[in-house]
Amino acid sequence: MRWVNQRVRGFENHLGLSLLACVAAKVLYNGDQVLRFTCEDLATRELLRLVGQQHQLKFWREPERMVGPVDMHVPAHKVTELKQLLQQYGIEYDVMIDDVQEVIDAQVTPRLPQLSLAEFDYNKYHTFQEIDKWVTDYTTAHKEHLTKMKVGVTYQNTTFHAVKISTGGSMKPAFAIDCGIHADEWIGPATCIHVIKNLTQHIGSVTNVGKILESVDFYFIPSANPDGYNYTWTKNRMWRKTRSPTSGGCFGVDPNRNWDINWSGPGASSDPCNDDYYGPHVWSEANVRSQRDFVNGIPNLHAYIDVHSYSQLWMFPYSYTFKLAEDYHLLSTIANQSVAAIKDVHGKVYTPGPISKTIYIASGSTADYFYVHDKLKCVFAAELRDTGKHGMLLPESEIQPTAEETFAGLMVIADHVMNGSCM
Ligand code: 0X9
Ligand code: ZN
C-alpha cells in the first residue's frame, strides 16, 4: 500500500482551501531520502511494511510487490531515527536518493514556456497547458492524418484531449494508449508525445511502421489526469491521484483504482488519505468517466495499453486476481516479443507478465476494465524507466531513449493488431 503524505495532509486540513490558495506554498522534500532494501525474504518485507505503516512512510516500491527491491521514502526529520531502527533490526539498505528535493530540482532545467511548435523541446518535461497546446498545434500541422478529439473534463473542469492518427479508410482496427493517469509519472506524457511524433513521421514510409499505419488507427490520451498533473507542477511533485475533495480533508482518488472492475477489492484502499484510495464510489472521478466513455466510443478497438512508471515492466491482465487471463498465451507471447524489441533499442531489460504476479494485486484498474468490460484481447499495462535510480524523477536526458524503446514495444502490439491476433 502506498502512503499518506503527512505534511500535505496536515497542511491542507489545518489551513483550509482558501488560505491554502493565498499561501500557495510548495511541498518541499529537502533532506528526504529514498532507501533501498534488496533482501527478498518475506519476513523482512513484512517488517518493512509495518515500519512504513507505523511511521506513515511512502514506498516508491512497495514491500507487497511480488519481486524486486523495496524503496522507501523517508522524510528528513525521520532519517536518523529510522536508520537507527533499521540497524536495531539488522536490516541492510542502500541510500538510493540522498536528497529528494535535489533530484526534483534537477529534473526540470529552467526554461521559458513552450507554447508553440517552434518552441517545443521534445527532450523536456511539459506542463499540462504546454501539452494540450502541443496537441492542438501538432494535430493542426498534420491535419490530413491527425485529429484532436475531446476526451472530456476533469473535476476542476479542465478539458483534456486525445490524438487520433489515421491514414484514412474505415473500419480499421484501432489501438488506444493512455499516458499520465498517475500524476507523478512524468515520463508517461513525455513518451506519449514522442510516440505520436514518431508515428506521424512514419506515415507513408516504406517500413514496417509505415505498413502498420496503413492498416491500424491509433488513439492517444497523452495526459489522462490533468488536475493531478498540474498539481505536481505547482504544489507537490510527488502527487499521484486526482484532485477531487474527499471526506476527512484529504484530496484525490487513485484514478487507477476507480474503475468498475472488482472496485474496492484487494489492492486498493478505503482511506481517502491513502495514495491508492478507490474513491467514495465507483466512477467517482470525472476524468476516469471521461476516459471510459471516450475509449468505449472508439470504433473497432482491438488493443489498449495503460502507460505508467517506474520499474520497467510490460504487463497484462489480470490485475485484480492471480487467475490467469483467458488470453494468457497470446498476451504472454506479445509481451515477450515487446520486451525483446525494447531490449534491442538501448539494452534496457523490462519484465513481462500478468500485473498481479509481476507487481501486485490492484482492483478497479484501467487495464482490467478494458479487458473484461470491452472484451479486448490485447490489453497491457507498462511501467517505463527506470528501476529506481531516479524513480519518478527521471532526468530529461532519458526522455528520448525511454520513448524510443517504448515505441518499439508498442509497435509489437500494433503488429499483432494489424495481423488480426487481437480480434
Ligand atoms: O499501482 C498501480 O496502479 C500501478 N503501479 S504504479 O507504480 N504506476 O502506480 C500498477 C498497476 C498496473 N496498471 C493497471 N492495472 N492498469
Ligand atoms: Zn502508475
CSV table of C-alpha atoms and ligand atoms in Angstrom, one decimal:
chain,number,residue,atom,x,y,z
A,1,MET,CA,0.0,0.0,0.0
A,2,ARG,CA,1.1,3.5,-0.7
A,3,TRP,CA,1.4,6.2,1.9
A,4,VAL,CA,-0.3,9.3,3.2
A,5,ASN,CA,1.7,12.4,2.8
A,6,GLN,CA,1.5,13.6,6.3
A,7,ARG,CA,2.8,17.1,5.7
A,8,VAL,CA,0.5,17.7,2.8
A,9,ARG,CA,-2.5,16.3,4.7
A,10,GLY,CA,-1.8,18.4,7.8
A,11,PHE,CA,-1.2,21.4,5.7
A,12,GLU,CA,-4.4,21.1,3.8
A,13,ASN,CA,-6.5,20.1,6.8
A,14,HIS,CA,-5.5,22.9,9.0
A,15,LEU,CA,-5.3,25.8,6.7
A,16,GLY,CA,-8.3,25.1,4.6
A,17,LEU,CA,-8.6,25.6,0.9
A,18,SER,CA,-9.0,29.4,0.7
A,19,LEU,CA,-6.0,30.1,2.9
A,20,LEU,CA,-4.0,27.4,1.0
A,21,ALA,CA,-4.7,29.4,-2.2
A,22,CYS,CA,-3.2,32.5,-0.5
A,23,VAL,CA,0.0,30.9,0.8
A,24,ALA,CA,0.3,28.8,-2.3
A,25,ALA,CA,3.4,27.1,-0.8
A,26,LYS,CA,5.1,24.2,-2.5
A,27,VAL,CA,5.7,20.9,-0.7
A,28,LEU,CA,9.5,20.6,-0.3
A,29,TYR,CA,11.5,17.5,0.1
A,30,ASN,CA,14.8,18.9,1.3
A,31,GLY,CA,16.9,16.2,3.1
A,32,ASP,CA,14.3,13.4,2.4
A,33,GLN,CA,16.0,10.2,1.4
A,34,VAL,CA,14.9,7.1,-0.6
A,35,LEU,CA,16.3,3.9,1.0
A,36,ARG,CA,16.6,0.7,-1.0
A,37,PHE,CA,16.2,-2.8,0.5
A,38,THR,CA,17.3,-5.6,-1.7
A,39,CYS,CA,16.6,-8.5,0.6
A,40,GLU,CA,13.7,-10.5,-0.8
A,41,ASP,CA,12.7,-12.6,2.2
A,42,LEU,CA,9.0,-12.3,3.2
A,43,ALA,CA,9.7,-11.7,6.9
A,44,THR,CA,11.8,-8.6,6.2
A,45,ARG,CA,9.3,-7.3,3.7
A,46,GLU,CA,6.5,-7.7,6.2
A,47,LEU,CA,8.7,-5.9,8.8
A,48,LEU,CA,9.3,-3.1,6.3
A,49,ARG,CA,5.6,-2.9,5.6
A,50,LEU,CA,4.8,-2.5,9.3
A,51,VAL,CA,7.6,0.1,9.8
A,52,GLY,CA,6.2,2.0,6.9
A,53,GLN,CA,2.7,1.9,8.2
A,54,GLN,CA,3.7,2.9,11.7
A,55,HIS,CA,5.8,5.9,10.5
A,56,GLN,CA,3.4,6.7,7.7
A,57,LEU,CA,6.1,6.4,5.1
A,58,LYS,CA,5.7,6.3,1.4
A,59,PHE,CA,7.1,3.4,-0.5
A,60,TRP,CA,8.3,4.1,-4.0
A,61,ARG,CA,8.4,0.4,-4.5
A,62,GLU,CA,6.1,-1.4,-2.0
A,63,PRO,CA,7.0,-4.4,0.2
A,64,GLU,CA,3.9,-6.0,-1.2
A,65,ARG,CA,5.5,-6.3,-4.7
A,66,MET,CA,6.0,-9.8,-6.0
A,67,VAL,CA,9.6,-9.3,-7.0
A,68,GLY,CA,12.5,-6.9,-6.7
A,69,PRO,CA,13.7,-4.4,-4.1
A,70,VAL,CA,11.7,-2.2,-1.8
A,71,ASP,CA,12.2,1.6,-2.0
A,72,MET,CA,11.2,3.6,1.0
A,73,HIS,CA,10.8,7.4,1.1
A,74,VAL,CA,11.9,8.8,4.4
A,75,PRO,CA,11.2,12.4,5.4
A,76,ALA,CA,14.3,14.4,6.5
A,77,HIS,CA,13.1,14.6,10.1
A,78,LYS,CA,12.8,10.8,10.4
A,79,VAL,CA,16.0,9.8,8.6
A,80,THR,CA,18.2,9.4,11.7
A,81,GLU,CA,15.6,7.7,13.8
A,82,LEU,CA,14.7,5.3,11.0
A,83,LYS,CA,18.2,4.4,10.3
A,84,GLN,CA,18.8,3.6,13.9
A,85,LEU,CA,15.7,1.4,13.9
A,86,LEU,CA,16.8,-0.5,10.8
A,87,GLN,CA,20.2,-1.0,12.4
A,88,GLN,CA,18.5,-2.5,15.5
A,89,TYR,CA,16.5,-4.9,13.4
A,90,GLY,CA,19.7,-5.7,11.4
A,91,ILE,CA,18.0,-4.7,8.1
A,92,GLU,CA,20.5,-3.6,5.4
A,93,TYR,CA,19.8,-0.8,3.0
A,94,ASP,CA,21.4,1.5,0.4
A,95,VAL,CA,20.7,5.2,0.2
A,96,MET,CA,19.2,5.3,-3.3
A,97,ILE,CA,18.4,9.0,-3.3
A,98,ASP,CA,20.4,11.2,-0.9
A,99,ASP,CA,18.2,14.3,-1.1
A,100,VAL,CA,14.8,14.0,-2.9
A,101,GLN,CA,14.4,17.8,-3.4
A,102,GLU,CA,17.8,18.0,-5.2
A,103,VAL,CA,16.7,15.3,-7.7
A,104,ILE,CA,13.3,17.1,-8.1
A,105,ASP,CA,15.1,20.4,-8.8
A,106,ALA,CA,17.5,18.7,-11.3
A,107,GLN,CA,14.6,17.1,-13.2
A,108,VAL,CA,13.4,20.4,-14.8
A,109,THR,CA,16.0,22.8,-16.1
A,110,PRO,CA,14.9,26.4,-16.2
A,111,ARG,CA,13.2,27.5,-19.4
A,112,LEU,CA,10.6,29.8,-20.9
A,113,PRO,CA,7.1,28.5,-21.6
A,114,GLN,CA,6.9,26.4,-24.8
A,115,LEU,CA,3.5,27.2,-26.3
A,116,SER,CA,4.3,26.8,-30.0
A,117,LEU,CA,5.6,24.0,-32.1
A,118,ALA,CA,8.7,26.1,-32.9
A,119,GLU,CA,9.5,26.4,-29.2
A,120,PHE,CA,8.6,22.9,-28.2
A,121,ASP,CA,11.6,20.9,-27.0
A,122,TYR,CA,10.7,17.2,-27.0
A,123,ASN,CA,13.5,16.5,-24.6
A,124,LYS,CA,11.9,18.5,-21.7
A,125,TYR,CA,9.0,17.7,-19.5
A,126,HIS,CA,6.0,19.9,-20.1
A,127,THR,CA,3.1,21.4,-18.2
A,128,PHE,CA,-0.4,20.3,-19.0
A,129,GLN,CA,-1.0,23.7,-20.7
A,130,GLU,CA,2.0,23.1,-22.9
A,131,ILE,CA,1.0,19.5,-23.7
A,132,ASP,CA,-2.5,20.5,-24.6
A,133,LYS,CA,-1.3,23.4,-26.8
A,134,TRP,CA,1.1,20.9,-28.5
A,135,VAL,CA,-1.8,18.6,-29.2
A,136,THR,CA,-3.7,21.5,-30.8
A,137,ASP,CA,-0.8,22.7,-32.8
A,138,TYR,CA,0.6,19.3,-33.9
A,139,THR,CA,-2.7,18.0,-35.0
A,140,THR,CA,-3.3,21.2,-36.9
A,141,ALA,CA,0.1,21.0,-38.6
A,142,HIS,CA,-0.7,17.4,-39.6
A,143,LYS,CA,-4.4,17.7,-40.2
A,144,GLU,CA,-4.5,15.3,-43.1
A,145,HIS,CA,-3.8,12.4,-40.7
A,146,LEU,CA,-4.1,13.7,-37.2
A,147,THR,CA,-7.3,14.7,-35.3
A,148,LYS,CA,-7.6,16.4,-31.9
A,149,MET,CA,-10.5,14.8,-30.1
A,150,LYS,CA,-12.1,15.9,-26.8
A,151,VAL,CA,-11.9,13.1,-24.2
A,152,GLY,CA,-13.9,15.0,-21.5
A,153,VAL,CA,-13.5,17.2,-18.5
A,154,THR,CA,-11.8,16.7,-15.1
A,155,TYR,CA,-13.1,17.6,-11.6
A,156,GLN,CA,-11.5,21.0,-11.9
A,157,ASN,CA,-13.3,21.4,-15.3
A,158,THR,CA,-10.2,21.1,-17.4
A,159,THR,CA,-10.9,19.8,-20.9
A,160,PHE,CA,-8.4,17.1,-22.0
A,161,HIS,CA,-7.9,15.7,-25.4
A,162,ALA,CA,-6.8,12.7,-27.4
A,163,VAL,CA,-4.9,12.5,-30.7
A,164,LYS,CA,-6.2,10.2,-33.4
A,165,ILE,CA,-3.7,9.1,-36.1
A,166,SER,CA,-5.3,7.6,-39.1
A,167,THR,CA,-4.2,7.3,-42.7
A,168,GLY,CA,-7.8,7.1,-43.8
A,169,GLY,CA,-10.3,4.4,-44.7
A,170,SER,CA,-12.9,2.9,-42.5
A,171,MET,CA,-13.3,0.1,-40.0
A,172,LYS,CA,-9.6,-0.3,-39.4
A,173,PRO,CA,-8.7,-2.0,-36.2
A,174,ALA,CA,-7.8,0.6,-33.5
A,175,PHE,CA,-5.1,0.7,-30.8
A,176,ALA,CA,-5.6,3.1,-27.8
A,177,ILE,CA,-2.9,4.3,-25.5
A,178,ASP,CA,-3.2,6.4,-22.4
A,179,CYS,CA,-0.3,8.1,-20.5
A,180,GLY,CA,-0.1,10.0,-17.3
A,181,ILE,CA,-3.1,8.6,-15.4
A,182,HIS,CA,-0.8,8.8,-12.3
A,183,ALA,CA,0.2,12.4,-12.0
A,184,ASP,CA,3.7,12.0,-10.7
A,185,GLU,CA,4.8,9.6,-13.5
A,186,TRP,CA,6.0,12.4,-15.8
A,187,ILE,CA,7.8,10.1,-18.3
A,188,GLY,CA,4.3,8.9,-19.4
A,189,PRO,CA,3.0,12.1,-21.1
A,190,ALA,CA,6.5,12.9,-22.5
A,191,THR,CA,6.7,9.4,-24.0
A,192,CYS,CA,3.2,9.6,-25.5
A,193,ILE,CA,4.1,12.8,-27.2
A,194,HIS,CA,7.3,11.3,-28.7
A,195,VAL,CA,5.4,8.3,-29.9
A,196,ILE,CA,2.8,10.4,-31.6
A,197,LYS,CA,5.5,12.4,-33.4
A,198,ASN,CA,7.4,9.3,-34.4
A,199,LEU,CA,4.3,7.6,-35.8
A,200,THR,CA,3.4,10.8,-37.7
A,201,GLN,CA,6.9,10.9,-39.2
A,202,HIS,CA,6.5,7.3,-40.4
A,203,ILE,CA,3.3,8.0,-42.4
A,204,GLY,CA,3.9,6.9,-46.0
A,205,SER,CA,7.3,5.4,-45.2
A,206,VAL,CA,8.3,2.1,-46.7
A,207,THR,CA,8.9,0.5,-43.4
A,208,ASN,CA,7.0,-1.9,-41.2
A,209,VAL,CA,5.8,1.1,-39.1
A,210,GLY,CA,4.6,2.7,-42.4
A,211,LYS,CA,2.7,-0.5,-43.2
A,212,ILE,CA,1.2,-0.7,-39.7
A,213,LEU,CA,-0.1,2.9,-40.2
A,214,GLU,CA,-1.8,1.9,-43.4
A,215,SER,CA,-3.9,-0.6,-41.5
A,216,VAL,CA,-4.3,0.5,-37.9
A,217,ASP,CA,-5.8,3.6,-36.3
A,218,PHE,CA,-4.1,5.0,-33.2
A,219,TYR,CA,-5.7,6.9,-30.3
A,220,PHE,CA,-3.5,8.6,-27.7
A,221,ILE,CA,-4.6,10.3,-24.4
A,222,PRO,CA,-1.2,11.9,-23.6
A,223,SER,CA,-2.2,13.3,-20.2
A,224,ALA,CA,-5.1,11.4,-18.6
A,225,ASN,CA,-5.1,13.1,-15.2
A,226,PRO,CA,-4.6,16.8,-15.8
A,227,ASP,CA,-5.7,18.0,-12.4
A,228,GLY,CA,-3.2,15.8,-10.6
A,229,TYR,CA,-0.5,16.6,-13.2
A,230,ASN,CA,-1.0,20.4,-12.8
A,231,TYR,CA,-0.7,19.9,-9.1
A,232,THR,CA,2.7,18.1,-9.5
A,233,TRP,CA,4.0,21.2,-11.3
A,234,THR,CA,2.6,23.8,-8.9
A,235,LYS,CA,2.3,22.3,-5.4
A,236,ASN,CA,3.6,18.8,-4.9
A,237,ARG,CA,5.9,17.0,-7.3
A,238,MET,CA,5.1,13.6,-5.8
A,239,TRP,CA,1.3,13.9,-6.1
A,240,ARG,CA,-0.3,10.7,-7.7
A,241,LYS,CA,-4.1,11.0,-7.6
A,242,THR,CA,-6.8,13.2,-8.9
A,243,ARG,CA,-7.7,16.4,-7.0
A,244,SER,CA,-11.3,16.0,-6.0
A,245,PRO,CA,-12.1,16.7,-2.3
A,246,THR,CA,-12.9,13.7,-0.3
A,247,SER,CA,-14.0,13.1,3.3
A,248,GLY,CA,-11.6,13.7,6.1
A,249,GLY,CA,-10.0,16.7,4.5
A,250,CYS,CA,-7.8,14.7,2.1
A,251,PHE,CA,-7.8,15.1,-1.6
A,252,GLY,CA,-7.9,12.9,-4.6
A,253,VAL,CA,-8.7,9.4,-5.7
A,254,ASP,CA,-6.3,6.9,-7.3
A,255,PRO,CA,-7.6,7.0,-10.9
A,256,ASN,CA,-6.2,3.5,-11.4
A,257,ARG,CA,-8.5,2.1,-8.7
A,258,ASN,CA,-11.7,3.9,-9.6
A,259,TRP,CA,-12.9,1.6,-12.5
A,260,ASP,CA,-15.8,-0.8,-12.3
A,261,ILE,CA,-13.9,-4.0,-12.2
A,262,ASN,CA,-13.8,-5.5,-8.7
A,263,TRP,CA,-14.0,-1.9,-7.5
A,264,SER,CA,-12.9,-1.6,-3.8
A,265,GLY,CA,-11.4,-5.1,-3.8
A,266,PRO,CA,-7.9,-6.1,-2.8
A,267,GLY,CA,-5.0,-3.9,-3.6
A,268,ALA,CA,-7.0,-0.7,-3.2
A,269,SER,CA,-7.5,1.5,-0.2
A,270,SER,CA,-10.7,2.7,1.6
A,271,ASP,CA,-8.7,5.5,3.2
A,272,PRO,CA,-9.3,8.8,1.4
A,273,CYS,CA,-5.8,9.9,2.6
A,274,ASN,CA,-4.1,6.9,1.0
A,275,ASP,CA,-2.4,7.1,-2.4
A,276,ASP,CA,-4.4,4.0,-3.5
A,277,TYR,CA,-7.8,5.4,-2.4
A,278,TYR,CA,-10.5,3.8,-4.6
A,279,GLY,CA,-12.9,6.7,-4.2
A,280,PRO,CA,-16.2,7.4,-2.5
A,281,HIS,CA,-18.0,5.3,-5.2
A,282,VAL,CA,-17.1,3.6,-8.4
A,283,TRP,CA,-16.7,6.1,-11.3
A,284,SER,CA,-16.5,9.0,-8.8
A,285,GLU,CA,-13.7,10.7,-10.9
A,286,ALA,CA,-14.7,12.9,-13.8
A,287,ASN,CA,-11.5,12.2,-15.7
A,288,VAL,CA,-11.9,8.4,-15.3
A,289,ARG,CA,-15.5,8.6,-16.6
A,290,SER,CA,-14.4,10.7,-19.5
A,291,GLN,CA,-11.6,8.2,-20.3
A,292,ARG,CA,-14.1,5.3,-20.1
A,293,ASP,CA,-16.7,6.9,-22.4
A,294,PHE,CA,-14.1,8.1,-24.9
A,295,VAL,CA,-12.4,4.7,-25.2
A,296,ASN,CA,-15.7,2.9,-25.2
A,297,GLY,CA,-16.7,5.1,-28.2
A,298,ILE,CA,-13.6,4.1,-30.3
A,299,PRO,CA,-14.9,2.1,-33.2
A,300,ASN,CA,-13.3,-1.3,-33.8
A,301,LEU,CA,-10.9,-1.1,-30.8
A,302,HIS,CA,-8.7,-4.1,-30.7
A,303,ALA,CA,-5.9,-3.2,-28.2
A,304,TYR,CA,-5.2,-0.9,-25.3
A,305,ILE,CA,-2.2,0.0,-23.2
A,306,ASP,CA,-2.2,2.0,-19.9
A,307,VAL,CA,1.3,3.6,-19.6
A,308,HIS,CA,2.9,4.1,-16.1
A,309,SER,CA,6.3,4.4,-14.5
A,310,TYR,CA,8.6,3.2,-13.0
A,311,SER,CA,10.1,-0.3,-12.8
A,312,GLN,CA,10.5,-1.4,-16.4
A,313,LEU,CA,7.6,-3.9,-16.6
A,314,TRP,CA,5.4,-4.9,-19.6
A,315,MET,CA,2.3,-6.4,-18.1
A,316,PHE,CA,-1.2,-7.6,-19.0
A,317,PRO,CA,-4.3,-8.6,-17.0
A,318,TYR,CA,-5.3,-9.7,-14.6
A,319,SER,CA,-4.6,-7.0,-12.1
A,320,TYR,CA,-7.3,-7.8,-9.5
A,321,THR,CA,-6.7,-11.5,-9.3
A,322,PHE,CA,-3.9,-14.1,-9.6
A,323,LYS,CA,-6.2,-16.0,-12.0
A,324,LEU,CA,-4.6,-16.2,-15.5
A,325,ALA,CA,-6.2,-14.3,-18.2
A,326,GLU,CA,-8.2,-16.3,-20.8
A,327,ASP,CA,-5.8,-14.9,-23.4
A,328,TYR,CA,-2.7,-15.6,-21.3
A,329,HIS,CA,-0.8,-17.4,-24.0
A,330,LEU,CA,-1.4,-14.6,-26.6
A,331,LEU,CA,-0.7,-11.8,-24.1
A,332,SER,CA,2.4,-13.5,-22.8
A,333,THR,CA,3.7,-14.1,-26.3
A,334,ILE,CA,3.2,-10.5,-27.3
A,335,ALA,CA,4.7,-9.2,-24.0
A,336,ASN,CA,7.8,-11.4,-24.5
A,337,GLN,CA,8.2,-10.0,-28.0
A,338,SER,CA,7.7,-6.4,-26.8
A,339,VAL,CA,10.4,-6.7,-24.1
A,340,ALA,CA,12.8,-8.3,-26.7
A,341,ALA,CA,12.1,-5.4,-29.0
A,342,ILE,CA,12.6,-2.9,-26.2
A,343,LYS,CA,16.0,-4.5,-25.2
A,344,ASP,CA,17.2,-4.3,-28.8
A,345,VAL,CA,16.9,-0.5,-28.8
A,346,HIS,CA,19.0,0.6,-25.8
A,347,GLY,CA,19.6,-2.7,-23.9
A,348,LYS,CA,17.1,-2.0,-21.2
A,349,VAL,CA,15.5,-5.0,-19.5
A,350,TYR,CA,11.8,-4.9,-19.0
A,351,THR,CA,10.0,-7.8,-17.2
A,352,PRO,CA,6.9,-9.2,-18.9
A,353,GLY,CA,4.0,-10.9,-17.0
A,354,PRO,CA,0.5,-10.6,-15.5
A,355,ILE,CA,0.0,-7.4,-13.5
A,356,SER,CA,-1.0,-9.3,-10.3
A,357,LYS,CA,2.1,-11.6,-10.4
A,358,THR,CA,4.6,-9.1,-11.7
A,359,ILE,CA,3.8,-6.1,-9.5
A,360,TYR,CA,0.9,-6.7,-7.1
A,361,ILE,CA,-2.8,-7.1,-6.9
A,362,ALA,CA,-4.7,-4.0,-7.8
A,363,SER,CA,-8.5,-3.8,-8.1
A,364,GLY,CA,-10.5,-1.3,-10.1
A,365,SER,CA,-7.8,-0.7,-12.6
A,366,THR,CA,-7.9,0.6,-16.1
A,367,ALA,CA,-6.4,-2.4,-17.8
A,368,ASP,CA,-8.7,-4.9,-16.2
A,369,TYR,CA,-11.7,-2.8,-17.1
A,370,PHE,CA,-11.0,-2.8,-20.8
A,371,TYR,CA,-10.0,-6.4,-20.8
A,372,VAL,CA,-13.2,-7.5,-19.0
A,373,HIS,CA,-15.8,-4.9,-20.0
A,374,ASP,CA,-14.7,-4.2,-23.6
A,375,LYS,CA,-13.6,-7.8,-24.0
A,376,LEU,CA,-10.4,-6.6,-25.8
A,377,LYS,CA,-7.9,-9.4,-26.1
A,378,CYS,CA,-4.8,-7.3,-26.3
A,379,VAL,CA,-4.6,-5.2,-23.1
A,380,PHE,CA,-1.4,-4.2,-21.5
A,381,ALA,CA,-0.1,-2.0,-18.7
A,382,ALA,CA,3.5,-0.8,-18.9
A,383,GLU,CA,5.8,0.6,-16.3
A,384,LEU,CA,8.5,2.6,-18.1
A,385,ARG,CA,12.1,3.6,-16.9
A,386,ASP,CA,13.8,3.4,-14.6
A,387,THR,CA,14.4,0.8,-12.0
A,388,GLY,CA,14.8,3.2,-9.1
A,389,LYS,CA,17.9,5.3,-9.5
A,390,HIS,CA,15.6,8.3,-10.1
A,391,GLY,CA,12.2,6.6,-10.0
A,392,MET,CA,9.5,9.1,-10.9
A,393,LEU,CA,12.2,11.8,-11.1
A,394,LEU,CA,13.7,10.5,-14.3
A,395,PRO,CA,16.1,13.1,-15.9
A,396,GLU,CA,15.2,14.8,-19.1
A,397,SER,CA,18.1,13.2,-20.8
A,398,GLU,CA,16.3,9.8,-20.5
A,399,ILE,CA,13.0,11.0,-22.2
A,400,GLN,CA,14.2,10.3,-25.7
A,401,PRO,CA,15.7,6.8,-25.1
A,402,THR,CA,12.7,5.8,-23.0
A,403,ALA,CA,10.3,6.9,-25.7
A,404,GLU,CA,12.4,5.1,-28.4
A,405,GLU,CA,12.3,1.8,-26.6
A,406,THR,CA,8.6,2.2,-25.7
A,407,PHE,CA,7.9,2.9,-29.3
A,408,ALA,CA,9.5,-0.5,-30.2
A,409,GLY,CA,7.4,-2.2,-27.6
A,410,LEU,CA,4.2,-0.6,-28.8
A,411,MET,CA,4.9,-1.5,-32.4
A,412,VAL,CA,5.0,-5.1,-31.5
A,413,ILE,CA,1.4,-4.8,-30.2
A,414,ALA,CA,0.4,-2.8,-33.2
A,415,ASP,CA,1.9,-5.5,-35.4
A,416,HIS,CA,-0.4,-8.0,-33.7
A,417,VAL,CA,-3.4,-5.7,-34.2
A,418,MET,CA,-2.5,-5.4,-37.9
A,419,ASN,CA,-2.2,-9.2,-38.3
A,420,GLY,CA,-5.5,-9.9,-36.6
A,421,SER,CA,-4.3,-11.7,-33.5
A,422,CYS,CA,-6.2,-9.3,-31.2
A,423,MET,CA,-9.6,-9.8,-32.9
B,1,0X9,O1,-0.4,0.7,-8.7
B,1,0X9,C1,-0.6,0.9,-9.9
B,1,0X9,O2,-1.6,1.5,-10.2
B,1,0X9,C2,0.4,0.5,-10.9
B,1,0X9,N1,1.7,0.8,-10.5
B,1,0X9,S1,2.3,2.3,-10.3
B,1,0X9,O3,3.6,2.3,-9.7
B,1,0X9,N2,2.4,3.0,-11.7
B,1,0X9,O4,1.3,3.0,-9.5
B,1,0X9,C3,0.3,-0.9,-11.2
B,1,0X9,C4,-1.0,-1.3,-11.9
B,1,0X9,C5,-0.8,-1.5,-13.3
B,1,0X9,N3,-1.7,-0.9,-14.1
B,1,0X9,C6,-3.0,-1.3,-14.4
B,1,0X9,N4,-3.5,-2.3,-13.7
B,1,0X9,N5,-3.7,-0.7,-15.3
B,2,ZN,ZN,1.1,4.5,-12.2
